[in-house]
Structures are given as C-alpha cells and as structure tokens.
PDB file of C-alpha atoms and ligand atoms in Angstrom:
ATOM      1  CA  UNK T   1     101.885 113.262  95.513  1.00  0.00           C
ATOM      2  CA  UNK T   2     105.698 112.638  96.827  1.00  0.00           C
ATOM      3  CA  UNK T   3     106.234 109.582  94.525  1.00  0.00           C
ATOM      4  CA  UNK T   4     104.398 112.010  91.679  1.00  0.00           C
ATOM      5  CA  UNK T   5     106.648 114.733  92.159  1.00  0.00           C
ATOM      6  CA  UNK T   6     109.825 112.143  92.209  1.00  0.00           C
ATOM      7  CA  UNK T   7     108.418 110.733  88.903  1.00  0.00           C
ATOM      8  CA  UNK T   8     108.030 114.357  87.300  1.00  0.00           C
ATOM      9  CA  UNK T   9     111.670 115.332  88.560  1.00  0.00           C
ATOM     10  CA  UNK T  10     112.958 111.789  87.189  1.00  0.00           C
ATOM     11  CA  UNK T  11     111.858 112.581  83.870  1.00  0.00           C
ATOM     12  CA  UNK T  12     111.156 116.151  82.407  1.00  0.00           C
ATOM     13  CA  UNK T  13     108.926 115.153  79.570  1.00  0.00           C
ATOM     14  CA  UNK T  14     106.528 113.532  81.580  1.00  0.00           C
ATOM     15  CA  UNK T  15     105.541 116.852  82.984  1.00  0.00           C
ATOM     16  CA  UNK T  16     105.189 117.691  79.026  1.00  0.00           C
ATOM     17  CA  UNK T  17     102.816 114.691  78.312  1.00  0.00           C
ATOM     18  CA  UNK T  18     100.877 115.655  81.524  1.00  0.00           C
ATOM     19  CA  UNK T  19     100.601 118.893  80.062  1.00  0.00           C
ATOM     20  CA  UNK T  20      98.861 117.347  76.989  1.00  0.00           C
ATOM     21  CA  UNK T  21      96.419 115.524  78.790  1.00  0.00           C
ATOM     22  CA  UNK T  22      95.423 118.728  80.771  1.00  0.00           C
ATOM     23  CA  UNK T  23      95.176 120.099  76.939  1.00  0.00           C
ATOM     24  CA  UNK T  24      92.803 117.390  76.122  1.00  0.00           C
ATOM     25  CA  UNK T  25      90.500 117.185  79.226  1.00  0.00           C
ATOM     26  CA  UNK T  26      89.923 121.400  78.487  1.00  0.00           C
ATOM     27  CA  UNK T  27      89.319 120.365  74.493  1.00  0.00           C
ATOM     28  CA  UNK T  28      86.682 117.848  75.596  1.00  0.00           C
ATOM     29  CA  UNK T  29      85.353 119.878  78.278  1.00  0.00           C
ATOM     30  CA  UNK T  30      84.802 123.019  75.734  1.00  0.00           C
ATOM     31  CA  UNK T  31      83.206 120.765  73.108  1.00  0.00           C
ATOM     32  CA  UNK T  32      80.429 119.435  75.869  1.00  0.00           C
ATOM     33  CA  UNK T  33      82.139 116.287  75.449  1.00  0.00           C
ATOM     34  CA  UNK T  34      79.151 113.452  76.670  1.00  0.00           C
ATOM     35  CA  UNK T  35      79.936 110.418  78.755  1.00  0.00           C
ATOM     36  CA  UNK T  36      80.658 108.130  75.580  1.00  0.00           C
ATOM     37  CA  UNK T  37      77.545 105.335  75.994  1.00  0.00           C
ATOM     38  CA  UNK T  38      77.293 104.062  72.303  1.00  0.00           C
ATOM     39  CA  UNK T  39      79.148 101.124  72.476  1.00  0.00           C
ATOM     40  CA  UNK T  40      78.095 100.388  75.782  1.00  0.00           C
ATOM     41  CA  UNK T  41      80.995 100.138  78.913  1.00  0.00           C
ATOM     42  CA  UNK T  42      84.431  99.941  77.995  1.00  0.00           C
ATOM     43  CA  UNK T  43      86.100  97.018  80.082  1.00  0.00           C
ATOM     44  CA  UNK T  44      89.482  97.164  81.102  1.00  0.00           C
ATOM     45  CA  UNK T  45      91.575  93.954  82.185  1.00  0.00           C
ATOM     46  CA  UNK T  46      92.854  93.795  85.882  1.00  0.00           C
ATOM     47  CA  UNK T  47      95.639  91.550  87.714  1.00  0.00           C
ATOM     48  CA  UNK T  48      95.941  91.502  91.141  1.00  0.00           C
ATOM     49  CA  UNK T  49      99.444  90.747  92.554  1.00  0.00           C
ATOM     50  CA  UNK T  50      98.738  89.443  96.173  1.00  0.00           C
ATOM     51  CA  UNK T  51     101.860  89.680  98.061  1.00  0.00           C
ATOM     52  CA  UNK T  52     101.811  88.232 101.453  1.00  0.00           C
ATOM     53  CA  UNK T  53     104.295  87.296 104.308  1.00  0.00           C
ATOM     54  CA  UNK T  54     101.757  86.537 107.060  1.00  0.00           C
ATOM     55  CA  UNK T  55      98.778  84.049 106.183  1.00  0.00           C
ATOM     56  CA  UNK T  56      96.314  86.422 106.379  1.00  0.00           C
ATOM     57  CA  UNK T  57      97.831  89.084 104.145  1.00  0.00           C
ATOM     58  CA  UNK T  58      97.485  86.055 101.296  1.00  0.00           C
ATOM     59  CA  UNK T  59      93.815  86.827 100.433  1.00  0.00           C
ATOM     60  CA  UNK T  60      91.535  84.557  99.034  1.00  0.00           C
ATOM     61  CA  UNK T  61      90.159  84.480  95.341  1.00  0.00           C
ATOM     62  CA  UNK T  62      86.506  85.508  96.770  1.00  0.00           C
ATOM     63  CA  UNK T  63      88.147  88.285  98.437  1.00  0.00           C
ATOM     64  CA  UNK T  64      89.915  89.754  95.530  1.00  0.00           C
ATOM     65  CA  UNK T  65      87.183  89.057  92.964  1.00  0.00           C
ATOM     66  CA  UNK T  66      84.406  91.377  95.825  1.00  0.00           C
ATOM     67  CA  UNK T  67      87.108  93.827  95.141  1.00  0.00           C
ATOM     68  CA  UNK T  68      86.344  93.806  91.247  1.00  0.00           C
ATOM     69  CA  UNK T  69      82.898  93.473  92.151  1.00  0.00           C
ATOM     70  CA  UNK T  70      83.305  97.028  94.362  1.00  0.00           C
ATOM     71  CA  UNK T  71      84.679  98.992  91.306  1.00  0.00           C
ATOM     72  CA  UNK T  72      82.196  97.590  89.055  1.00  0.00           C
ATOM     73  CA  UNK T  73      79.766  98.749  91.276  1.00  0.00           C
ATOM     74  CA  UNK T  74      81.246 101.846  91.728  1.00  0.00           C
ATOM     75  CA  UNK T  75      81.994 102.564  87.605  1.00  0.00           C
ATOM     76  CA  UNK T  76      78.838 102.041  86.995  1.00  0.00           C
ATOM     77  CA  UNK T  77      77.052 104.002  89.689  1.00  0.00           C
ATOM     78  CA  UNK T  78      74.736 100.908  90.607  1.00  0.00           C
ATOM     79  CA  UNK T  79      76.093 101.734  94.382  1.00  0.00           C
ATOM     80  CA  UNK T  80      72.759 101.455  96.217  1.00  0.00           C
ATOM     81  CA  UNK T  81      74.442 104.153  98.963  1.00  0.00           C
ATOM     82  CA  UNK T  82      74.307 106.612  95.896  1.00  0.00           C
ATOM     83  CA  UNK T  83      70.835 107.636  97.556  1.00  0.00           C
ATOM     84  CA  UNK T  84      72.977 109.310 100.412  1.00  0.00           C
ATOM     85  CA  UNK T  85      73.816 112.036  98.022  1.00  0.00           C
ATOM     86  CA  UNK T  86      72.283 115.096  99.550  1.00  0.00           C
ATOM     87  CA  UNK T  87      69.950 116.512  97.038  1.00  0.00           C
ATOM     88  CA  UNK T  88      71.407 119.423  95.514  1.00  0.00           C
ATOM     89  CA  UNK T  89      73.685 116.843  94.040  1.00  0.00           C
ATOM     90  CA  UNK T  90      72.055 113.938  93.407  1.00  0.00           C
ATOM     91  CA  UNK T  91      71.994 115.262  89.651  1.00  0.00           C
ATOM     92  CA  UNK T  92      75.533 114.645  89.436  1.00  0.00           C
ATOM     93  CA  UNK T  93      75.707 110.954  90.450  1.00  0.00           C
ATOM     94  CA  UNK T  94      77.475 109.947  87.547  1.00  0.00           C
ATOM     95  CA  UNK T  95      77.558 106.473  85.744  1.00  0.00           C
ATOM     96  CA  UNK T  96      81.119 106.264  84.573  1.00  0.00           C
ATOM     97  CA  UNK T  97      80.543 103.170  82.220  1.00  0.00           C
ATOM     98  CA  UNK T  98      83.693 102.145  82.886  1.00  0.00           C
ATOM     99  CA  UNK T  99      83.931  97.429  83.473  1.00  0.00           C
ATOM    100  CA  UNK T 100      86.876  95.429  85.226  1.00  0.00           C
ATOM    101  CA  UNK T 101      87.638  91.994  84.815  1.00  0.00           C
ATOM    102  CA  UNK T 102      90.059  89.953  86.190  1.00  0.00           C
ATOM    103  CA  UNK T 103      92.321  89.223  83.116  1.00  0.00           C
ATOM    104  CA  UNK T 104      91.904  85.746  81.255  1.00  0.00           C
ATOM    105  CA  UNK T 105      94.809  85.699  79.872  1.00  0.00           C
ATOM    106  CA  UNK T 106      98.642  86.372  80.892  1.00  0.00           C
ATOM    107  CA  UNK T 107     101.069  88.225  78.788  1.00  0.00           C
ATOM    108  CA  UNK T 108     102.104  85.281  77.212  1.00  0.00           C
ATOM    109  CA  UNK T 109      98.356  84.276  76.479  1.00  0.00           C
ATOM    110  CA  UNK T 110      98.488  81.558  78.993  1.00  0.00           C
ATOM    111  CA  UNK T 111      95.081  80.731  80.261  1.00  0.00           C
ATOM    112  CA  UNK T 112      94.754  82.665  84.256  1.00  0.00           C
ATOM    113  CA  UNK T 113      92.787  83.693  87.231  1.00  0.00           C
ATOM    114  CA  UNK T 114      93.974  86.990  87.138  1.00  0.00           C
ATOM    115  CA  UNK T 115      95.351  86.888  90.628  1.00  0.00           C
ATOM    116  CA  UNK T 116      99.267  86.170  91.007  1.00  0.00           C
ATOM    117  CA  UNK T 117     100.719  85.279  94.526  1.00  0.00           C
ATOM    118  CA  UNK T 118     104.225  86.189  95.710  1.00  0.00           C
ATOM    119  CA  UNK T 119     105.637  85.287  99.250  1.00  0.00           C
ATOM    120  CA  UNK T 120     108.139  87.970 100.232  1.00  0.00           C
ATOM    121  CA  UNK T 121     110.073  88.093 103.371  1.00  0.00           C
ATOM    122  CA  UNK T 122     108.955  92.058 104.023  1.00  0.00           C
ATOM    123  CA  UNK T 123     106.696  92.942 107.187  1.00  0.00           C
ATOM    124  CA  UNK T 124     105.072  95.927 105.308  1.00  0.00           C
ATOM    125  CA  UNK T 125     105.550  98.147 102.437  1.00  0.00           C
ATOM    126  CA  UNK T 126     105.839 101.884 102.018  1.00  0.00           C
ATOM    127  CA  UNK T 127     105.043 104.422  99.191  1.00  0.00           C
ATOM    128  CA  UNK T 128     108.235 103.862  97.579  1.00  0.00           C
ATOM    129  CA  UNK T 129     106.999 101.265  94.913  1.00  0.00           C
ATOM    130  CA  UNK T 130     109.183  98.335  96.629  1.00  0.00           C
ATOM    131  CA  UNK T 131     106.045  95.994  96.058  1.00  0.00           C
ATOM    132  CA  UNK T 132     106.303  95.969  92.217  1.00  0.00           C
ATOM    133  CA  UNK T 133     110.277  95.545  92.405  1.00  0.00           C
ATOM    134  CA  UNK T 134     111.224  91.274  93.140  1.00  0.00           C
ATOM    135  CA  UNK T 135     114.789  92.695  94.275  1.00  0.00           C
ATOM    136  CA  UNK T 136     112.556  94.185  97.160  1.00  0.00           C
ATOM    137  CA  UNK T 137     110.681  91.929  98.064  1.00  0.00           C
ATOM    138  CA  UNK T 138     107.826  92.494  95.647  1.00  0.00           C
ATOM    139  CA  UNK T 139     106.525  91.638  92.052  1.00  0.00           C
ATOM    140  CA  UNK T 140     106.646  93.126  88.363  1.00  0.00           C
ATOM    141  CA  UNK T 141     103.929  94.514  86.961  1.00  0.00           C
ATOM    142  CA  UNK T 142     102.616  92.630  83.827  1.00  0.00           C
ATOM    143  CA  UNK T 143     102.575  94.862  80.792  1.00  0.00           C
ATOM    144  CA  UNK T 144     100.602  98.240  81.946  1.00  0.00           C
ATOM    145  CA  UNK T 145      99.624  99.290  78.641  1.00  0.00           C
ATOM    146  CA  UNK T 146      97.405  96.293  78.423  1.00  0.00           C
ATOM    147  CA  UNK T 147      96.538  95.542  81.906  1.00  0.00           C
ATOM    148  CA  UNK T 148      95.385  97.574  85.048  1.00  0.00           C
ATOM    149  CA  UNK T 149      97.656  96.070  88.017  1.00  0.00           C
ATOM    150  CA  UNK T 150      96.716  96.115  91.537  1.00  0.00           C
ATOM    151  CA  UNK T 151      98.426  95.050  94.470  1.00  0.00           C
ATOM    152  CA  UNK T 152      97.797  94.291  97.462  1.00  0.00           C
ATOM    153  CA  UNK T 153     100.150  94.240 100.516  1.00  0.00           C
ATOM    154  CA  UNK T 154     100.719  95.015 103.981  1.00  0.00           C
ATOM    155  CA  UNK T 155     101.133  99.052 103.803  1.00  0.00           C
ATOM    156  CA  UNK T 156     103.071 100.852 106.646  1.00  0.00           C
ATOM    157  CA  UNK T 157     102.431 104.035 108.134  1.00  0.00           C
ATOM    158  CA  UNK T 158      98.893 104.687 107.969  1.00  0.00           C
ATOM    159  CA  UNK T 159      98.376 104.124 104.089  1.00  0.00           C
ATOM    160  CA  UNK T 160      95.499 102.566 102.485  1.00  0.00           C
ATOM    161  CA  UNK T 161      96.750 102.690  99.348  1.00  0.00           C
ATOM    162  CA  UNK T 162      98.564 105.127  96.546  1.00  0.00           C
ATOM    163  CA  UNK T 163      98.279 104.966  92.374  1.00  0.00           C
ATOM    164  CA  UNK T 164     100.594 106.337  89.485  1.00  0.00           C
ATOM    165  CA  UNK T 165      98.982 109.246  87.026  1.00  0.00           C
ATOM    166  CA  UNK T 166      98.505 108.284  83.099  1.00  0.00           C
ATOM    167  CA  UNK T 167     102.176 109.152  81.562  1.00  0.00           C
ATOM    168  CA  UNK T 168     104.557 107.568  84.374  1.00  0.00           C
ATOM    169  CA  UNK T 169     106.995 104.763  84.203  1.00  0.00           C
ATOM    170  CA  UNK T 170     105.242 101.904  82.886  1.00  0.00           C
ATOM    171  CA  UNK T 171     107.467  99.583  85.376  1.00  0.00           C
ATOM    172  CA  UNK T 172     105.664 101.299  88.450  1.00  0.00           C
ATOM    173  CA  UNK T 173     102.200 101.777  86.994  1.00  0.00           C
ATOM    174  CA  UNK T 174      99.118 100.914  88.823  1.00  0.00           C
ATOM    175  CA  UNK T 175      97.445 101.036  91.789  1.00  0.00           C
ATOM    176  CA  UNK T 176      98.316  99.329  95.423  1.00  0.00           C
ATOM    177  CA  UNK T 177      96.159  98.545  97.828  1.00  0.00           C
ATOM    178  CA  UNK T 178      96.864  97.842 101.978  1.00  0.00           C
ATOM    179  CA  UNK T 179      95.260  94.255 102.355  1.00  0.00           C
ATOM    180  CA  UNK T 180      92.607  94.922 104.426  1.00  0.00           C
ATOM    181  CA  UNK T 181      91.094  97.658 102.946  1.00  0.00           C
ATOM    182  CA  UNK T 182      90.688  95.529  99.671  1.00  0.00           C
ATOM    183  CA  UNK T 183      87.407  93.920  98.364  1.00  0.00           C
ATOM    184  CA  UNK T 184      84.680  94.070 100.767  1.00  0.00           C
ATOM    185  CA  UNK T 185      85.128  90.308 102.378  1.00  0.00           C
ATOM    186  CA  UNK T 186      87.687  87.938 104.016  1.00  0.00           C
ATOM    187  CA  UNK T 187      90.119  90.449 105.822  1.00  0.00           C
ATOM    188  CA  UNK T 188      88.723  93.912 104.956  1.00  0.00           C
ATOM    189  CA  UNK T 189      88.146  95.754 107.756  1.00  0.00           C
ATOM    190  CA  UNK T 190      86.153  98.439 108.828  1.00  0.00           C
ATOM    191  CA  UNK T 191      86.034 101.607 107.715  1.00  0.00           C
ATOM    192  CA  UNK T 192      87.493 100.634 104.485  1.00  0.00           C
ATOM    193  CA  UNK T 193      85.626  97.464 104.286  1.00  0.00           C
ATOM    194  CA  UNK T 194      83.222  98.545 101.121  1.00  0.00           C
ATOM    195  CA  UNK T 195      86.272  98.649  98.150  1.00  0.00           C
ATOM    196  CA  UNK T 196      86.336 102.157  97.936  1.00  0.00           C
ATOM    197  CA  UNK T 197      90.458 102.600  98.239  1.00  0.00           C
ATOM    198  CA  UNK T 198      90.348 100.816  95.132  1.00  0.00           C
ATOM    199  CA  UNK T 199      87.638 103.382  93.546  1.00  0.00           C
ATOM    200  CA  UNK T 200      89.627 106.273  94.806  1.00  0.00           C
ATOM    201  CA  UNK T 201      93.009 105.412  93.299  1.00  0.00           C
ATOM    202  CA  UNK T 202      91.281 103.909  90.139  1.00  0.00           C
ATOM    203  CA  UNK T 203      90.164 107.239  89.718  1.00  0.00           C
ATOM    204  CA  UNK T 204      94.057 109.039  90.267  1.00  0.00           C
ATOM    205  CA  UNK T 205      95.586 105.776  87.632  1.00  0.00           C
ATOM    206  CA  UNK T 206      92.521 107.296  85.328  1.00  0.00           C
ATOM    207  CA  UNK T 207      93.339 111.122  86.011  1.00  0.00           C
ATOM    208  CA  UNK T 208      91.937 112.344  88.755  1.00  0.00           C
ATOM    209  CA  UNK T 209      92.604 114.682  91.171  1.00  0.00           C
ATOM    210  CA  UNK T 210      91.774 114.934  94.562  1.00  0.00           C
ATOM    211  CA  UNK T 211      88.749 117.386  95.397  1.00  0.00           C
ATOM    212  CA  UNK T 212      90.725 119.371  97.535  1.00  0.00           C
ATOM    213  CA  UNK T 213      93.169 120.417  94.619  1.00  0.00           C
ATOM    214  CA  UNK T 214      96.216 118.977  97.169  1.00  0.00           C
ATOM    215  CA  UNK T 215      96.427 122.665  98.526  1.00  0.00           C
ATOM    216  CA  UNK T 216      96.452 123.462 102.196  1.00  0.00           C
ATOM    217  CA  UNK T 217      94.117 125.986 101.187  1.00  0.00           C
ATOM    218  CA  UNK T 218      91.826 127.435  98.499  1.00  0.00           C
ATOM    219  CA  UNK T 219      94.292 127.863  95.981  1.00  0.00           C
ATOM    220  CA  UNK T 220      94.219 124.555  94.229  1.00  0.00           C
ATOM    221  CA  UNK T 221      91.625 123.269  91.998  1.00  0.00           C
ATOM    222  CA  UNK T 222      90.910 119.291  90.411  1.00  0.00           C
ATOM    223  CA  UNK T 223      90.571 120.369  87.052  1.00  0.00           C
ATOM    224  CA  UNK T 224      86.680 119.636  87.552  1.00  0.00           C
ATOM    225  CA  UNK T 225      84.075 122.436  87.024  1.00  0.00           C
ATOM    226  CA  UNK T 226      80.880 120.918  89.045  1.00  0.00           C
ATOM    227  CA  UNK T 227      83.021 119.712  92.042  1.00  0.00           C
ATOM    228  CA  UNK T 228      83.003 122.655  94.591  1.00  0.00           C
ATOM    229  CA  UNK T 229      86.403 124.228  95.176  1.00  0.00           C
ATOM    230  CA  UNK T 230      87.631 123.060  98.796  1.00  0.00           C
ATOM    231  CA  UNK T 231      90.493 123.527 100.918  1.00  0.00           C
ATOM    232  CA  UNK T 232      91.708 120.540 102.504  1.00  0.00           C
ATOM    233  CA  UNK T 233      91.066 116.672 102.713  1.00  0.00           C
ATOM    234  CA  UNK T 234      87.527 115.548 105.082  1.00  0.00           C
ATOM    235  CA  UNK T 235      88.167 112.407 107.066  1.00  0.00           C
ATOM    236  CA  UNK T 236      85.531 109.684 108.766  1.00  0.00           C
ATOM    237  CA  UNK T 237      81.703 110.881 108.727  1.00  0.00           C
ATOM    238  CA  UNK T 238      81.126 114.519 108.062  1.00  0.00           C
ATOM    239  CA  UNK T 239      78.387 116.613 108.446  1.00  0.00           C
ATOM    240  CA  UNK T 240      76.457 118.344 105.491  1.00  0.00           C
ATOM    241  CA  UNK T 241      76.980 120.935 105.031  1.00  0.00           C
ATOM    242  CA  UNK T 242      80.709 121.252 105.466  1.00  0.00           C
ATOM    243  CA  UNK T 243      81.610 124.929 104.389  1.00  0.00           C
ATOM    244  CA  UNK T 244      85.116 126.176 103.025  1.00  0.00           C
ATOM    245  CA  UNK T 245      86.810 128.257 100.206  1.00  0.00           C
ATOM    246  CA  UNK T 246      83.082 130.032  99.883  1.00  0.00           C
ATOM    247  CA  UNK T 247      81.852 127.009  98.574  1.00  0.00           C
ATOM    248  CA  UNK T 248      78.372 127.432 100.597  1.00  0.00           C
ATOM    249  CA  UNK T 249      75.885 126.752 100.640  1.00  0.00           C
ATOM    250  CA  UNK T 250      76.228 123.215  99.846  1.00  0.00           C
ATOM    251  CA  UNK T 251      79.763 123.190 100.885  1.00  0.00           C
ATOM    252  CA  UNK T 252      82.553 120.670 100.105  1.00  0.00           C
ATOM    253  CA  UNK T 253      81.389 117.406  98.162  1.00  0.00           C
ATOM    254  CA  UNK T 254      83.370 115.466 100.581  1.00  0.00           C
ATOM    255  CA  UNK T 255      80.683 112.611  99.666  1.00  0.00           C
ATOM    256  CA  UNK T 256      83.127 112.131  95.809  1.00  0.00           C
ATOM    257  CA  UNK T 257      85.336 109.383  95.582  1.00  0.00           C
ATOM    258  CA  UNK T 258      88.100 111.668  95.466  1.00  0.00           C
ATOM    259  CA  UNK T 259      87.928 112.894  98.957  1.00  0.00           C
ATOM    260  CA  UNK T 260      89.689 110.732 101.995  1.00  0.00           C
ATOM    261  CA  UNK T 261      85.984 109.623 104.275  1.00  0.00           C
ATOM    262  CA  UNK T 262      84.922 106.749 105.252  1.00  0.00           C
ATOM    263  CA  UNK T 263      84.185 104.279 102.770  1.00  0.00           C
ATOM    264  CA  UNK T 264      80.556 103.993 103.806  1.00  0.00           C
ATOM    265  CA  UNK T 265      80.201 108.564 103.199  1.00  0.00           C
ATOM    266  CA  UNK T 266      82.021 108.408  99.355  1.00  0.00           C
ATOM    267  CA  UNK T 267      79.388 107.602  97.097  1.00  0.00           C
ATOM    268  CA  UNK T 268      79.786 109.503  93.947  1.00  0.00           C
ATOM    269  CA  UNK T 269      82.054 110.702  90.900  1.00  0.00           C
ATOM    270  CA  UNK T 270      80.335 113.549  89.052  1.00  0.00           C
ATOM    271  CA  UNK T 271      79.898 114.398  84.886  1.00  0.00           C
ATOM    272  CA  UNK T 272      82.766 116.001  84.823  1.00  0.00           C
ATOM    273  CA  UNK T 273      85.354 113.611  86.585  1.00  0.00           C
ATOM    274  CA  UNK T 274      83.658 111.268  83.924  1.00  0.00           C
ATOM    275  CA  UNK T 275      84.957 113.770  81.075  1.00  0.00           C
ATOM    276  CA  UNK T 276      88.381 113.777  82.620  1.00  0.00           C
ATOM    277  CA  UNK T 277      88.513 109.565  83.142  1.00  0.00           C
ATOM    278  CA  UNK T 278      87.022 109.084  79.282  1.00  0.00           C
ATOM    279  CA  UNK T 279      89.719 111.490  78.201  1.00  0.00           C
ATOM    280  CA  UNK T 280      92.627 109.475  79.903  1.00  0.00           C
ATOM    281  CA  UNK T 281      90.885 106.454  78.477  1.00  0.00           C
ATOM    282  CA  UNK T 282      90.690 107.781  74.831  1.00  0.00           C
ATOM    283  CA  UNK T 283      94.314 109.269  75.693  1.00  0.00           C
ATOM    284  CA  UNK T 284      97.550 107.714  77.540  1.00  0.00           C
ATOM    285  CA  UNK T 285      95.489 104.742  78.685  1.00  0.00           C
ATOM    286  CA  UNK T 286      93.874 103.887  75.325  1.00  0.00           C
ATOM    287  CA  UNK T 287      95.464 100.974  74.880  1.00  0.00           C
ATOM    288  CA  UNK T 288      94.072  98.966  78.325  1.00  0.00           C
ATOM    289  CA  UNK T 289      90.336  99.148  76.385  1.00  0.00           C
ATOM    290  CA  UNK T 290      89.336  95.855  75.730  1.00  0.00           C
TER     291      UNK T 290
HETATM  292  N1  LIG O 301      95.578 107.285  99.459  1.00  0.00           N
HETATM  293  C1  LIG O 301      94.533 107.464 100.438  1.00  0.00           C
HETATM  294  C2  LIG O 301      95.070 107.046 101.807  1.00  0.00           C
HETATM  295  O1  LIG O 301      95.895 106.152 101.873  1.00  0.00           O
HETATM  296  C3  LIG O 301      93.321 106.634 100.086  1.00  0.00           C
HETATM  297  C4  LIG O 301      92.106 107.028 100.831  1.00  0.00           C
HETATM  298  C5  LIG O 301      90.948 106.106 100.489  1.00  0.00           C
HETATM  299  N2  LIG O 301      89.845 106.360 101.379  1.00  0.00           N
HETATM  300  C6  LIG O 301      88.941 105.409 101.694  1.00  0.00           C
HETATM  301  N3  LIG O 301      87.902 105.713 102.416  1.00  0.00           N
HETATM  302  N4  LIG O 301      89.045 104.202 101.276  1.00  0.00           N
HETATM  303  O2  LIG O 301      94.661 107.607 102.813  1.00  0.00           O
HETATM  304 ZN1   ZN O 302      94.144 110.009  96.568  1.00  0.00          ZN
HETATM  305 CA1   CA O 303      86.764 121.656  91.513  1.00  0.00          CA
END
C-alpha cells in the first residue's frame, strides 16, 4: 500500500484509470457477470527474474517451475486443501480458470526457459522496487503488457513479497517474491513453503484487495460482496470462527487468499474475487492473454 500510494501521488491519472476499473468491476457485478468458461482457461505468460547474491538465493529451475505449478493449482481451484473450507463456504470455492506458463519466448522471440538470472552485489531488497532497476542492483522487467514478471530475491524486513495494481508504471509492474517463500521445493521454507505468496500477490497484480479492506477497522471494504467485511489482517492458524465488524456468525474468511495466514490455512478465492480478476483481465491487463 506505501509503494501504491507513491505510484498514485507520482501520477494523478492513474488514480483516474483506477477509477475506471472500479467502474467496470460494479458494471460486471450488476450484470451477474459469470466466471467466463467458454473458451476454456485463459493462460497468461510468466518470467521469473531470479536475482541472487548468495548461492542459495539462485534457485533452481525445479524450484521456480513448483512455483508455476502452485498458482496453477491455485487458479484453478484443484488445491486438494480446498476441503478445509468450513462449510458455510465451501460454495464459494471458486475455480478462477485462470493458466501460467513460463514464457517460451523472449521479447525478441528468442527461444527461453522463462527464468532469467542476475548476480547483484545487494544482501537484500526492500519494497522500494530496487530489484527491477540494474542501477540497483536488480533487473528490468521484460515488456509487462505481454508478460507477468516475478521476481524473486532476498526481501528485508519481514516481507514475503509485494505486487503493483493494473494501471501502474509498466517499468515496475509485477509481482516479487522473498526466495524462500517461492515454489513449494528447494529453499522454500515453512510456513510459506506451499506457493501461496505468489497466489496472494497474483491476485493484488490482477485487482484484488485485501479482505480486510486495509482499514484498522471496519470501515474499509475489498470491493467483494460474498467476502465478509473484516477489520484487520489474521496471521498463522486461526480458529473458526474468528468474529469482527459483525461479521458472525461465520466470521472473517481469513481462509481467502487475500488474507496474511499461513500458507497451509488460505485455501480459497470466492465468485466474486473471480468477477473482479476476469474484469482486470478483460480490462488493463487484456493484453497478457495468450
Ligand atoms: N505481502 C504479504 C507479506 O509480505 C504477503 C503475505 C502472503 N502470505 C502467505 N501466507 N504467503 O506479508
Ligand atoms: Zn497483500
Ligand atoms: Ca468484502
């Protein structure tokens, strides 16, 4: 949220585009707009910049492909943990039919893995987008309006990992990852050994909002009608119910993707998230379809 707000100050009409999208996502909503299944999944294109100092911040190609494998899992609700959602909500387990692959092809249509190393000289990395700047230490995106670009780094200061909104600077867009909380093999590390910091900030580079509203109380919202208003974030393994802003019986859905537990308790986006990802997809990230 700091490096949003810095973006929105940086440049007034972004808080204009963002404005349309919100315009959108309520059109769609209103017209009962369905999770679009006709042509089957849309598939996006992914490049993972590993950037390493120490050897085991340089991760291996079966780590960063499980990572691909997590959000495929994940998109497409084939999570076998979904079964963990309690059963008043089990109904909104949704598939978002939503397919990453590692790209095939560089911007200049060179044949690739996908996965581009850079050795930097920088113990860790902070929120600041330093890792997708080379006079920081870090490395360029490729271009964002036809690629998704992770990264993965050593993160400072807690983080597991932080994404740009649809409608920011296309020289900072995408999603970064701390190094061991990426993929679900190699170095990952538990908690945040199952992929899900990649699932969670997926879901902010396709839209959404945390469940909380990013309000230290009730007063916030996600733009999401069947997510249960809540006040604050939920951290490790909560208990069900957990009850705030009136939200009982059932309580926060701190189990959503969009909350900050454990990887092994987030299990779930719901309909409605769905509406708001297939409306960024159909909107200001139309063009990374495949
Ligand atoms: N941006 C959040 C953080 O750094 C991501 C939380 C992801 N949670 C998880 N269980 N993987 O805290
Ligand atoms: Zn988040
Ligand atoms: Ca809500």
């Amino acid at each position: 949220m700091i490096i949003h707000n810095r973006n929105l100050e940086a440049d007034p009409s972004y808080r204009e585009r963002l404005h349309q999208y919100e315009h959108d996502v309520n059109a769609r909503m209103a017209a009962g707009f369905k999770v679009a299944k006709k042509k089957g999944p849309m598939k996006i294109q992914v490049v993972v910049h590993v950037v390493y100092k120490n050897p085991d911040e340089k991760l291996s190609a079966a780590q960063v492909k499980s990572q691909i494998k997590a959000l495929n899992r994940d998109y497409r609700a084939a999570n076998a943990d979904k079964s963990d959602a309690p059963p008043v909500w089990t109904g909104l387990v949704a598939d978002a039919g939503i397919e990453f692959v590692l790209a095939t092809k560089d911007p200049k249509g060179k044949k690739t893995t996908g996965i581009t190393y850079t050795k930097t000289t920088r113990d860790e990395f902070g929120d600041d987008d330093s890792v997708k700047d080379p006079a920081q230490g870090g490395v360029k995106p490729w271009n964002s309006a036809k690629y998704l670009n992770l990264w993965s780094c050593n993160l400072g200061g807690g983080l597991l990992g932080y994404a740009q909104f649809p409608g920011g600077p296309a020289t900072t867009d995408g999603v970064v990852i701390l190094y061991t909380a990426f993929g679900t093999t190699g170095v990952a590390a538990v908690p945040f050994n199952l992929g899900r910091t990649a699932t969670h900030e997926v879901g902010h580079w396709l839209n959404l909002r945390h469940i909380w509203g990013d309000t230290p109380d009730c007063s916030g919202g996600d733009g999401v009608s069947d997510t249960p208003n809540a006040a604050t974030p939920n951290f490790n393994k909560p208990n069900f119910p957990h009850i705030t802003c009136n939200n009982g019986p059932s309580g926060d859905m701190f189990m959503n993707y969009m909350d900050y537990v454990d990887d092994d308790t987030m299990i779930m986006f719901t309909p409605q998230q769905v509406v708001r990802m297939h409306s960024a997809l159909a909107g200001p990230r139309a063009s990374v379809v495949i």
